Coordinates of N, CA and C in Angstrom, one line a residue:
M538 N 6.5 35.1 -89.7 CA 5.3 34.6 -89.1 C 4.1 35.5 -89.5
T539 N 3.0 34.9 -90.0 CA 1.8 35.6 -90.4 C 1.1 36.2 -89.1
R540 N 0.3 37.2 -89.3 CA -0.4 37.8 -88.2 C -1.3 36.7 -87.6
L541 N -2.0 35.9 -88.4 CA -2.9 34.9 -87.8 C -2.1 33.9 -87.0
A542 N -1.0 33.4 -87.5 CA -0.2 32.4 -86.7 C 0.3 33.0 -85.4
L543 N 0.6 34.3 -85.4 CA 1.1 34.9 -84.1 C -0.1 35.0 -83.2
L544 N -1.3 35.3 -83.7 CA -2.5 35.4 -82.8 C -2.8 34.1 -82.2
L545 N -2.6 33.0 -83.0 CA -2.8 31.7 -82.4 C -1.8 31.4 -81.3
L546 N -0.6 31.8 -81.5 CA 0.5 31.6 -80.5 C 0.1 32.4 -79.2
I547 N -0.5 33.6 -79.4 CA -0.8 34.4 -78.2 C -2.0 33.8 -77.5
L548 N -3.0 33.3 -78.2 CA -4.3 33.0 -77.6 C -4.4 31.5 -77.2
A549 N -3.7 30.7 -77.9 CA -3.9 29.2 -77.6 C -3.0 28.8 -76.5
L550 N -3.4 29.1 -75.3 CA -2.6 28.7 -74.1 C -2.9 27.3 -73.7
P551 N -1.9 26.6 -73.0 CA -2.2 25.3 -72.5 C -3.5 25.2 -71.7
V552 N -4.2 24.1 -71.8 CA -5.5 24.0 -71.1 C -5.3 24.0 -69.6
R553 N -4.2 23.5 -69.1 CA -4.0 23.4 -67.7 C -3.1 24.5 -67.2
A554 N -2.9 25.6 -68.0 CA -2.1 26.7 -67.5 C -2.6 27.3 -66.2
A555 N -1.7 27.7 -65.4 CA -2.1 28.4 -64.2 C -2.8 29.7 -64.5
E556 N -3.6 30.2 -63.6 CA -4.4 31.4 -63.9 C -4.3 32.4 -62.7
L557 N -4.7 33.6 -63.0 CA -4.7 34.6 -61.9 C -5.9 34.4 -61.0
P558 N -5.8 34.5 -59.7 CA -6.9 34.3 -58.8 C -7.9 35.5 -58.8
V559 N -9.1 35.2 -58.4 CA -10.1 36.3 -58.3 C -9.7 37.3 -57.3
L560 N -9.9 38.6 -57.6 CA -9.6 39.6 -56.6 C -10.6 39.6 -55.4
P561 N -10.2 39.8 -54.2 CA -11.2 39.9 -53.1 C -12.2 41.0 -53.3
Q562 N -13.4 40.8 -52.8 CA -14.4 41.8 -53.0 C -14.0 43.2 -52.5
D563 N -13.3 43.3 -51.4 CA -12.9 44.6 -50.9 C -11.9 45.3 -51.7
Q564 N -11.3 44.7 -52.8 CA -10.4 45.4 -53.6 C -11.0 45.9 -54.9
L565 N -12.2 45.4 -55.2 CA -12.8 45.7 -56.5 C -13.0 47.2 -56.8
A566 N -13.3 47.9 -55.7 CA -13.6 49.4 -55.9 C -12.4 50.1 -56.4
D567 N -11.2 49.6 -56.1 CA -9.9 50.2 -56.5 C -9.6 50.0 -58.0
W568 N -10.4 49.1 -58.7 CA -10.0 48.7 -60.0 C -11.2 48.8 -61.0
Q569 N -12.1 49.8 -60.8 CA -13.2 50.0 -61.7 C -12.8 50.5 -63.0
A570 N -11.6 51.1 -63.2 CA -11.1 51.5 -64.5 C -10.7 50.4 -65.4
V571 N -10.5 49.2 -64.8 CA -10.2 48.0 -65.6 C -11.5 47.3 -66.0
G572 N -11.6 47.0 -67.3 CA -12.8 46.4 -67.7 C -12.6 45.4 -68.9
R573 N -13.7 45.0 -69.5 CA -13.7 44.1 -70.6 C -13.8 44.8 -71.9
V574 N -13.0 44.5 -72.9 CA -13.1 44.9 -74.2 C -13.9 43.8 -75.0
N575 N -15.1 44.0 -75.3 CA -16.0 43.0 -75.9 C -16.0 43.3 -77.4
T576 N -15.8 42.2 -78.2 CA -15.9 42.3 -79.6 C -17.0 41.4 -80.1
Q577 N -17.9 41.9 -80.9 CA -18.9 41.1 -81.5 C -18.9 41.4 -83.0
G578 N -19.0 40.4 -83.8 CA -19.0 40.5 -85.2 C -19.6 39.3 -85.8
Y579 N -19.4 39.2 -87.1 CA -19.9 38.0 -87.9 C -19.3 36.7 -87.3
R580 N -20.1 35.9 -86.7 CA -19.6 34.6 -86.2 C -18.5 34.7 -85.2
R581 N -18.5 35.8 -84.4 CA -17.4 36.0 -83.5 C -17.9 36.8 -82.2
V582 N -17.6 36.2 -81.1 CA -17.7 37.0 -79.8 C -16.4 36.8 -79.1
G583 N -15.7 37.9 -78.8 CA -14.4 37.8 -78.2 C -14.3 38.8 -77.0
M584 N -13.2 38.6 -76.3 CA -13.0 39.4 -75.1 C -11.5 39.6 -74.8
C585 N -11.2 40.8 -74.5 CA -9.9 41.1 -74.0 C -10.1 42.0 -72.7
T586 N -9.0 42.5 -72.2 CA -9.0 43.4 -71.0 C -8.5 44.7 -71.5
G587 N -9.0 45.8 -70.9 CA -8.6 47.1 -71.2 C -8.6 48.0 -69.9
T588 N -8.0 49.2 -70.0 CA -7.9 50.0 -68.9 C -8.1 51.5 -69.3
L589 N -9.0 52.2 -68.5 CA -9.2 53.6 -68.7 C -7.9 54.3 -68.3
V590 N -7.3 55.0 -69.3 CA -6.2 55.9 -68.9 C -6.5 57.3 -69.1
A591 N -7.7 57.6 -69.6 CA -8.3 58.9 -69.6 C -9.8 58.6 -69.6
P592 N -10.7 59.6 -69.3 CA -12.1 59.3 -69.2 C -12.7 58.7 -70.5
D593 N -12.1 59.0 -71.7 CA -12.6 58.5 -72.9 C -11.5 57.7 -73.7
L594 N -10.5 57.2 -73.0 CA -9.4 56.5 -73.7 C -9.2 55.2 -73.0
V595 N -9.1 54.1 -73.7 CA -8.9 52.7 -73.1 C -7.6 52.1 -73.7
L596 N -6.7 51.7 -72.9 CA -5.5 51.1 -73.3 C -5.7 49.6 -73.4
T597 N -5.3 49.0 -74.5 CA -5.4 47.5 -74.7 C -4.3 47.1 -75.6
A598 N -4.4 45.8 -76.0 CA -3.4 45.3 -77.0 C -3.9 45.4 -78.4
A599 N -3.0 45.6 -79.3 CA -3.4 45.7 -80.7 C -4.0 44.4 -81.3
H600 N -3.4 43.3 -80.8 CA -3.9 42.0 -81.4 C -5.4 41.7 -81.0
C601 N -5.9 42.4 -79.9 CA -7.2 42.2 -79.5 C -8.2 42.8 -80.6
L602 N -7.7 43.7 -81.4 CA -8.6 44.4 -82.4 C -8.4 43.8 -83.8
L603 N -7.8 42.6 -83.9 CA -7.7 41.9 -85.1 C -8.6 40.7 -85.1
G604 N -9.4 40.5 -86.2 CA -10.3 39.4 -86.3 C -9.7 38.1 -86.6
P605 N -10.5 37.0 -86.8 CA -10.0 35.7 -87.1 C -9.2 35.7 -88.4
D606 N -9.5 36.6 -89.3 CA -8.8 36.7 -90.6 C -7.6 37.6 -90.4
A607 N -7.2 38.0 -89.2 CA -6.1 38.9 -88.9 C -6.2 40.3 -89.5
R608 N -7.5 40.7 -89.8 CA -7.7 42.0 -90.2 C -8.3 42.8 -89.1
P609 N -8.1 44.2 -89.1 CA -8.7 45.0 -88.0 C -10.2 44.9 -88.0
V610 N -10.8 44.8 -86.8 CA -12.2 44.7 -86.7 C -12.8 46.1 -86.8
R611 N -14.1 46.2 -87.0 CA -14.8 47.5 -87.0 C -15.0 48.1 -85.6
A612 N -14.7 49.4 -85.5 CA -14.9 50.0 -84.2 C -16.4 49.8 -83.7
A613 N -17.3 49.8 -84.6 CA -18.7 49.7 -84.3 C -19.0 48.3 -83.6
D614 N -18.1 47.4 -83.7 CA -18.4 46.1 -83.1 C -17.8 46.0 -81.7
L615 N -17.2 47.0 -81.2 CA -16.5 47.0 -79.9 C -17.3 47.7 -78.8
R616 N -17.2 47.2 -77.6 CA -17.8 47.8 -76.4 C -16.8 47.7 -75.3
F617 N -16.7 48.8 -74.5 CA -15.8 48.7 -73.3 C -16.8 48.7 -72.1
V618 N -16.6 47.7 -71.2 CA -17.4 47.7 -70.0 C -16.5 47.8 -68.8
A619 N -16.5 48.9 -68.1 CA -15.6 49.2 -67.0 C -16.1 48.5 -65.7
G620 N -15.2 47.9 -65.0 CA -15.5 47.3 -63.7 C -16.6 46.2 -63.8
W621 N -16.5 45.4 -64.8 CA -17.5 44.3 -65.0 C -17.5 43.3 -63.9
R622 N -18.7 43.0 -63.3 CA -18.8 42.1 -62.2 C -20.1 41.2 -62.4
G623 N -20.1 40.5 -63.5 CA -21.2 39.5 -63.7 C -22.6 40.1 -63.7
G624 N -22.9 41.1 -64.4 CA -24.2 41.7 -64.4 C -24.2 43.2 -63.9
D625 N -23.1 43.5 -63.1 CA -23.0 44.9 -62.6 C -21.7 45.4 -63.3
H626 N -21.7 46.8 -63.4 CA -20.5 47.4 -64.0 C -20.5 48.9 -63.6
A627 N -19.3 49.5 -63.9 CA -19.1 50.9 -63.5 C -19.3 51.8 -64.7
G628 N -19.7 51.3 -65.8 CA -20.0 52.1 -67.0 C -19.7 51.3 -68.3
V629 N -20.5 51.6 -69.3 CA -20.3 51.0 -70.6 C -20.3 52.0 -71.7
A630 N -19.5 51.8 -72.7 CA -19.4 52.8 -73.8 C -19.1 52.1 -75.1
E631 N -19.7 52.6 -76.2 CA -19.3 52.2 -77.5 C -17.9 52.8 -77.9
V632 N -17.3 52.2 -78.9 CA -16.0 52.7 -79.3 C -16.2 53.5 -80.6
A633 N -15.8 54.8 -80.6 CA -16.0 55.6 -81.8 C -14.9 55.3 -82.8
R634 N -13.7 55.1 -82.4 CA -12.6 54.7 -83.2 C -11.5 54.2 -82.4
Y635 N -10.5 53.7 -83.0 CA -9.3 53.2 -82.3 C -8.0 53.4 -83.1
D636 N -6.9 53.5 -82.4 CA -5.6 53.7 -83.0 C -4.7 52.5 -82.6
L637 N -4.2 51.8 -83.6 CA -3.2 50.8 -83.4 C -1.9 51.5 -83.3
H638 N -0.9 51.0 -82.6 CA 0.4 51.5 -82.6 C 0.9 51.5 -84.1
P639 N 1.5 52.6 -84.5 CA 1.9 52.7 -85.9 C 2.8 51.6 -86.4
K640 N 3.5 50.9 -85.5 CA 4.4 49.9 -85.9 C 3.8 48.5 -85.5
A641 N 2.6 48.4 -85.1 CA 2.0 47.2 -84.7 C 1.9 46.2 -85.8
L642 N 1.5 46.6 -87.0 CA 1.3 45.8 -88.2 C 2.4 46.1 -89.2
Q643 N 3.2 45.1 -89.5 CA 4.3 45.3 -90.4 C 4.1 44.3 -91.5
G644 N 3.5 44.7 -92.6 CA 3.2 43.8 -93.7 C 2.1 42.8 -93.2
E645 N 2.4 41.5 -93.3 CA 1.5 40.5 -92.8 C 1.8 40.0 -91.4
A646 N 2.7 40.7 -90.7 CA 3.1 40.3 -89.4 C 2.6 41.3 -88.3
L647 N 2.3 40.8 -87.1 CA 2.1 41.7 -85.9 C 3.4 41.8 -85.2
S648 N 3.9 43.0 -84.9 CA 5.1 43.2 -84.2 C 4.7 43.2 -82.7
I649 N 5.1 42.1 -82.0 CA 4.7 41.9 -80.6 C 5.3 43.0 -79.7
E650 N 6.4 43.6 -80.2 CA 7.1 44.6 -79.4 C 6.3 45.9 -79.4
H651 N 5.3 46.0 -80.3 CA 4.5 47.2 -80.5 C 3.0 46.9 -80.4
D652 N 2.7 45.9 -79.6 CA 1.3 45.3 -79.5 C 0.5 46.2 -78.5
L653 N 0.3 47.5 -79.0 CA -0.5 48.5 -78.2 C -1.6 49.1 -79.0
A654 N -2.6 49.5 -78.3 CA -3.7 50.2 -79.0 C -4.5 51.0 -78.0
L655 N -5.1 52.1 -78.6 CA -6.0 53.0 -77.8 C -7.4 53.0 -78.4
L656 N -8.4 52.7 -77.5 CA -9.8 52.9 -77.9 C -10.2 54.3 -77.6
H657 N -10.9 55.0 -78.5 CA -11.5 56.3 -78.3 C -13.0 56.0 -78.1
L658 N -13.5 56.2 -76.8 CA -14.8 55.9 -76.5 C -15.8 57.0 -77.0
A659 N -17.0 56.6 -77.3 CA -18.0 57.6 -77.9 C -18.5 58.5 -76.8
A660 N -18.3 58.1 -75.5 CA -18.6 59.0 -74.4 C -17.7 58.7 -73.2
P661 N -17.3 59.7 -72.4 CA -16.5 59.4 -71.3 C -17.2 58.6 -70.2
L662 N -16.4 57.9 -69.4 CA -16.9 57.1 -68.3 C -16.4 57.7 -67.0
D663 N -17.1 57.3 -65.9 CA -16.9 57.9 -64.6 C -15.7 57.4 -63.8
P664 N -15.3 56.1 -63.9 CA -14.3 55.6 -63.0 C -13.0 56.4 -63.2
P665 N -12.3 56.8 -62.1 CA -11.0 57.5 -62.3 C -10.0 56.8 -63.1
P666 N -9.4 57.4 -64.1 CA -8.5 56.7 -64.9 C -7.2 56.3 -64.1
V667 N -6.5 55.2 -64.6 CA -5.3 54.8 -64.0 C -4.2 55.6 -64.6
P668 N -3.3 56.2 -63.8 CA -2.2 57.0 -64.4 C -1.1 56.1 -65.0
L669 N -0.4 56.7 -66.0 CA 0.7 56.1 -66.6 C 1.9 56.3 -65.8
G670 N 2.7 55.2 -65.6 CA 3.9 55.3 -64.8 C 5.2 55.2 -65.6
T671 N 6.3 55.5 -65.0 CA 7.6 55.4 -65.7 C 8.6 54.4 -65.0
R672 N 8.2 54.0 -63.8 CA 9.1 53.0 -63.1 C 8.7 51.6 -63.4
A673 N 9.4 50.9 -64.3 CA 8.9 49.5 -64.6 C 9.8 48.5 -63.9
G674 N 9.6 48.4 -62.6 CA 10.4 47.5 -61.8 C 9.5 46.7 -60.8
P675 N 9.9 45.5 -60.4 CA 9.1 44.7 -59.5 C 9.0 45.3 -58.1
P676 N 7.9 44.9 -57.3 CA 6.9 44.0 -57.7 C 5.9 44.6 -58.7
F677 N 5.4 43.8 -59.6 CA 4.4 44.2 -60.6 C 3.0 43.7 -60.2
A678 N 2.0 44.4 -60.6 CA 0.6 44.0 -60.5 C 0.1 43.6 -61.9
L679 N -0.7 42.6 -62.0 CA -1.3 42.2 -63.2 C -2.8 42.0 -63.0
I680 N -3.7 42.7 -63.7 CA -5.1 42.7 -63.4 C -5.8 42.4 -64.8
G681 N -6.9 41.6 -64.7 CA -7.7 41.4 -65.9 C -8.7 40.3 -65.8
Y682 N -9.4 40.0 -66.9 CA -10.4 38.9 -67.0 C -9.8 37.8 -67.9
H683 N -10.2 36.6 -67.5 CA -9.8 35.5 -68.4 C -10.9 34.5 -68.6
D684 N -10.7 33.6 -69.5 CA -11.8 32.7 -70.0 C -12.3 31.8 -68.9
H685 N -11.5 31.4 -67.9 CA -12.1 30.6 -66.8 C -13.0 31.3 -65.9
R686 N -12.8 32.6 -65.7 CA -13.7 33.4 -64.9 C -14.0 34.7 -65.6
P687 N -14.7 34.7 -66.7 CA -14.9 35.9 -67.6 C -15.7 37.0 -66.9
H688 N -16.4 36.7 -65.9 CA -17.3 37.7 -65.2 C -16.7 38.2 -63.9
R689 N -15.5 37.8 -63.6 CA -14.9 38.2 -62.3 C -13.5 38.7 -62.6
L690 N -13.2 39.8 -62.0 CA -11.8 40.4 -62.1 C -10.8 39.7 -61.3
S691 N -9.7 39.3 -62.0 CA -8.7 38.5 -61.3 C -7.4 39.3 -61.3
G692 N -6.4 38.9 -60.5 CA -5.2 39.7 -60.5 C -4.2 39.2 -59.4
R693 N -3.0 39.7 -59.5 CA -2.0 39.5 -58.5 C -1.2 40.8 -58.3
M694 N -0.7 41.0 -57.1 CA 0.1 42.2 -56.9 C 1.5 42.0 -56.5
D695 N 2.0 40.7 -56.8 CA 3.3 40.3 -56.3 C 4.1 39.7 -57.5
C696 N 3.9 40.1 -58.7 CA 4.5 39.5 -59.8 C 6.0 39.9 -59.9
G697 N 6.9 39.0 -60.1 CA 8.3 39.3 -60.3 C 8.6 39.4 -61.8
G698 N 9.7 39.9 -62.1 CA 10.1 40.0 -63.5 C 10.9 41.2 -63.8
G699 N 11.2 41.4 -65.1 CA 12.0 42.5 -65.5 C 12.2 42.6 -67.0
R700 N 13.1 43.4 -67.5 CA 13.3 43.5 -68.9 C 13.8 42.3 -69.6
S701 N 13.3 42.0 -70.7 CA 13.8 40.9 -71.6 C 13.8 41.5 -73.0
H702 N 15.0 41.9 -73.4 CA 15.1 42.6 -74.7 C 14.3 43.9 -74.6
R703 N 13.3 44.1 -75.6 CA 12.5 45.3 -75.6 C 11.2 45.1 -74.8
M704 N 11.0 43.9 -74.1 CA 9.8 43.7 -73.5 C 10.0 43.4 -72.0
L705 N 8.9 43.2 -71.2 CA 9.0 42.8 -69.9 C 8.6 41.3 -69.8
L706 N 9.2 40.5 -69.0 CA 8.9 39.1 -68.8 C 8.5 38.9 -67.3
L707 N 7.2 38.6 -67.1 CA 6.7 38.4 -65.7 C 6.5 36.9 -65.4
D708 N 6.6 36.6 -64.1 CA 6.3 35.2 -63.7 C 4.9 34.9 -63.3
C709 N 4.0 35.9 -63.4 CA 2.6 35.7 -63.1 C 1.9 35.0 -64.4
P710 N 0.9 34.1 -64.2 CA 0.3 33.5 -65.4 C -0.8 34.3 -66.0
V711 N -1.0 34.0 -67.3 CA -2.2 34.6 -68.0 C -2.9 33.5 -68.8
R712 N -4.1 33.9 -69.1 CA -4.9 33.0 -70.0 C -5.6 33.9 -71.0
P713 N -6.3 33.3 -72.0 CA -7.1 34.1 -73.0 C -8.0 35.0 -72.3
G714 N -8.1 36.2 -72.7 CA -8.9 37.2 -72.0 C -8.0 38.2 -71.3
N715 N -6.9 37.8 -70.7 CA -5.9 38.7 -70.1 C -5.2 39.6 -71.0
S716 N -5.2 39.2 -72.3 CA -4.5 40.1 -73.3 C -5.1 41.5 -73.2
G717 N -4.2 42.5 -73.3 CA -4.6 43.9 -73.2 C -4.6 44.4 -71.8
G718 N -4.6 43.5 -70.8 CA -4.7 44.0 -69.4 C -3.5 44.8 -69.0
P719 N -3.7 45.6 -67.9 CA -2.6 46.4 -67.4 C -1.6 45.7 -66.6
V720 N -0.4 46.0 -66.8 CA 0.7 45.6 -65.9 C 1.1 46.9 -65.2
L721 N 1.2 46.9 -63.8 CA 1.4 48.1 -63.1 C 2.6 47.9 -62.1
A722 N 3.2 49.1 -61.8 CA 4.3 49.1 -60.8 C 4.0 50.3 -59.9
R723 N 4.5 50.2 -58.7 CA 4.2 51.3 -57.7 C 5.2 52.4 -57.9
Q724 N 4.6 53.6 -57.9 CA 5.4 54.8 -58.0 C 4.7 55.9 -57.2
D725 N 5.4 56.6 -56.4 CA 4.8 57.7 -55.6 C 3.7 57.2 -54.7
G726 N 3.8 55.9 -54.3 CA 2.8 55.4 -53.4 C 1.5 54.9 -54.0
R727 N 1.5 54.8 -55.4 CA 0.3 54.3 -56.0 C 0.7 53.4 -57.2
W728 N -0.3 52.5 -57.6 CA -0.1 51.7 -58.8 C -0.3 52.5 -60.0
Q729 N 0.7 52.4 -61.0 CA 0.6 53.1 -62.2 C 0.9 52.1 -63.4
V730 N 0.2 52.3 -64.5 CA 0.3 51.4 -65.6 C 1.7 51.6 -66.3
V731 N 2.4 50.5 -66.5 CA 3.7 50.6 -67.2 C 3.8 49.7 -68.4
G732 N 2.8 48.8 -68.6 CA 2.8 47.9 -69.8 C 1.5 47.3 -70.0
V733 N 1.4 46.5 -71.0 CA 0.2 45.8 -71.4 C 0.5 44.3 -71.7
V734 N -0.4 43.4 -71.2 CA -0.2 42.0 -71.5 C -0.3 41.7 -73.0
S735 N 0.6 41.0 -73.5 CA 0.6 40.6 -74.9 C 0.5 39.2 -75.2
A736 N 1.3 38.3 -74.5 CA 1.4 36.9 -74.9 C 2.0 36.1 -73.7
R737 N 1.9 34.8 -73.9 CA 2.5 33.9 -72.9 C 3.6 33.1 -73.7
S738 N 4.7 33.0 -73.0 CA 5.8 32.2 -73.6 C 6.1 31.0 -72.6
D739 N 7.1 30.2 -73.0 CA 7.4 29.1 -72.1 C 8.1 29.6 -70.8
H740 N 8.5 30.8 -70.8 CA 9.2 31.4 -69.7 C 8.4 32.3 -68.8
G741 N 7.2 32.7 -69.3 CA 6.3 33.6 -68.5 C 5.4 34.4 -69.4
T742 N 5.0 35.5 -68.8 CA 4.1 36.4 -69.5 C 4.8 37.6 -70.2
L743 N 4.6 37.8 -71.5 CA 5.3 38.8 -72.2 C 4.4 40.1 -72.2
V744 N 5.1 41.2 -71.8 CA 4.4 42.5 -71.6 C 5.1 43.5 -72.4
V745 N 4.3 44.3 -73.1 CA 4.8 45.4 -73.9 C 4.9 46.7 -73.1
P746 N 6.1 47.2 -72.8 CA 6.2 48.4 -72.1 C 5.5 49.6 -72.8
L747 N 5.0 50.6 -72.1 CA 4.5 51.8 -72.7 C 5.7 52.5 -73.3
D748 N 5.4 53.2 -74.5 CA 6.5 53.9 -75.2 C 6.0 55.3 -75.5
G749 N 6.9 56.0 -76.2 CA 6.6 57.4 -76.5 C 5.4 57.7 -77.3
W750 N 5.1 56.8 -78.2 CA 3.9 56.9 -79.0 C 2.6 56.9 -78.1
L751 N 2.6 55.9 -77.2 CA 1.4 55.8 -76.4 C 1.3 57.0 -75.4
R752 N 2.4 57.3 -74.8 CA 2.4 58.5 -73.9 C 2.0 59.8 -74.6
G753 N 2.4 59.9 -75.8 CA 2.1 61.1 -76.6 C 0.6 61.2 -76.9
Q754 N 0.0 60.0 -77.1 CA -1.5 60.0 -77.4 C -2.3 60.3 -76.2
V755 N -1.8 59.9 -75.0 CA -2.6 60.0 -73.8 C -2.3 61.4 -73.1
M756 N -1.0 61.8 -73.2 CA -0.6 63.1 -72.5 C 0.2 63.9 -73.5
P757 N -0.5 64.5 -74.6 CA 0.2 65.2 -75.6 C 1.0 66.4 -75.0
G758 N 2.3 66.5 -75.4 CA 3.1 67.6 -74.9 C 3.8 67.4 -73.6
A759 N 3.4 66.3 -72.9 CA 4.0 66.0 -71.6 C 5.4 65.4 -71.8
P760 N 6.4 65.7 -70.9 CA 7.7 65.1 -71.0 C 7.7 63.7 -70.5
Y761 N 8.5 62.8 -71.0 CA 8.5 61.4 -70.6 C 9.9 60.8 -70.9
P762 N 10.3 59.9 -70.1 CA 11.6 59.2 -70.4 C 11.5 58.4 -71.6
R763 N 12.5 58.4 -72.5 CA 12.5 57.6 -73.7 C 13.3 56.2 -73.4

C-alpha cells in the first residue's frame, strides 16, 4: 500500500461516523497541553491534534506531517496552538524541526504501527506537559479536535479497548483532525499519555502505543518497560 493510499484510508472517514462530544467548559483548564497542529502550505490547510509532553515537545502522528503527495512537509509550515478555543489559546509556537519515528516510513509505505512523531517547538510553552504513562489499560481517555468542531476540544474519558496485535483498538469514535491526539490511561491517580490516535477501522479506533524510541526522545536515559 502506498503512503498516499494509506493516508486516504486514515483520513477519509464515513460522513455519518460518530464523533467525540465537546468537553464541558469546566474541564478545559485540565487539557491546555492538548492543542491543534496546524499545517499551511501550497494549496493546503490541514489540522491534526498534538500534546505537549515537554515544554518544547509535541507528540503527534507521523502521517500528520505528510503532505498530499505523501512527502514530509516543511517544519516552517507548522504551528502548534495549545488549548485552542475558537480565538483563545494557551500558547502558540512555530516548529523548529520534527522527528518522525525512524520506522514510520518504509520505502513508499507508512508503517501504521510506528505512526509517531515529535515536534520540536521554536520556544517553550507554559501549559504543564502531560506525563507519559506505562499502564495501557481501560478505561482510556481520548482527547482532540475534529473537523465537525475544529475550534472546540472534544473527548471522552470512558473508552473501552485493549491490545490488538501491536496496536490498541478503542471503541470511542474519531474523525479527521483527531489524528495525533492523545490516548490516556489513569496511573497513580492521574491521566497519562499511553498512545496516539492513528486511524479508524471497521472495528474501532486504531492507536499506536508509545514505544522505546518515543520515550527515549522525551526522557533520555530514563528506564521504561519494553
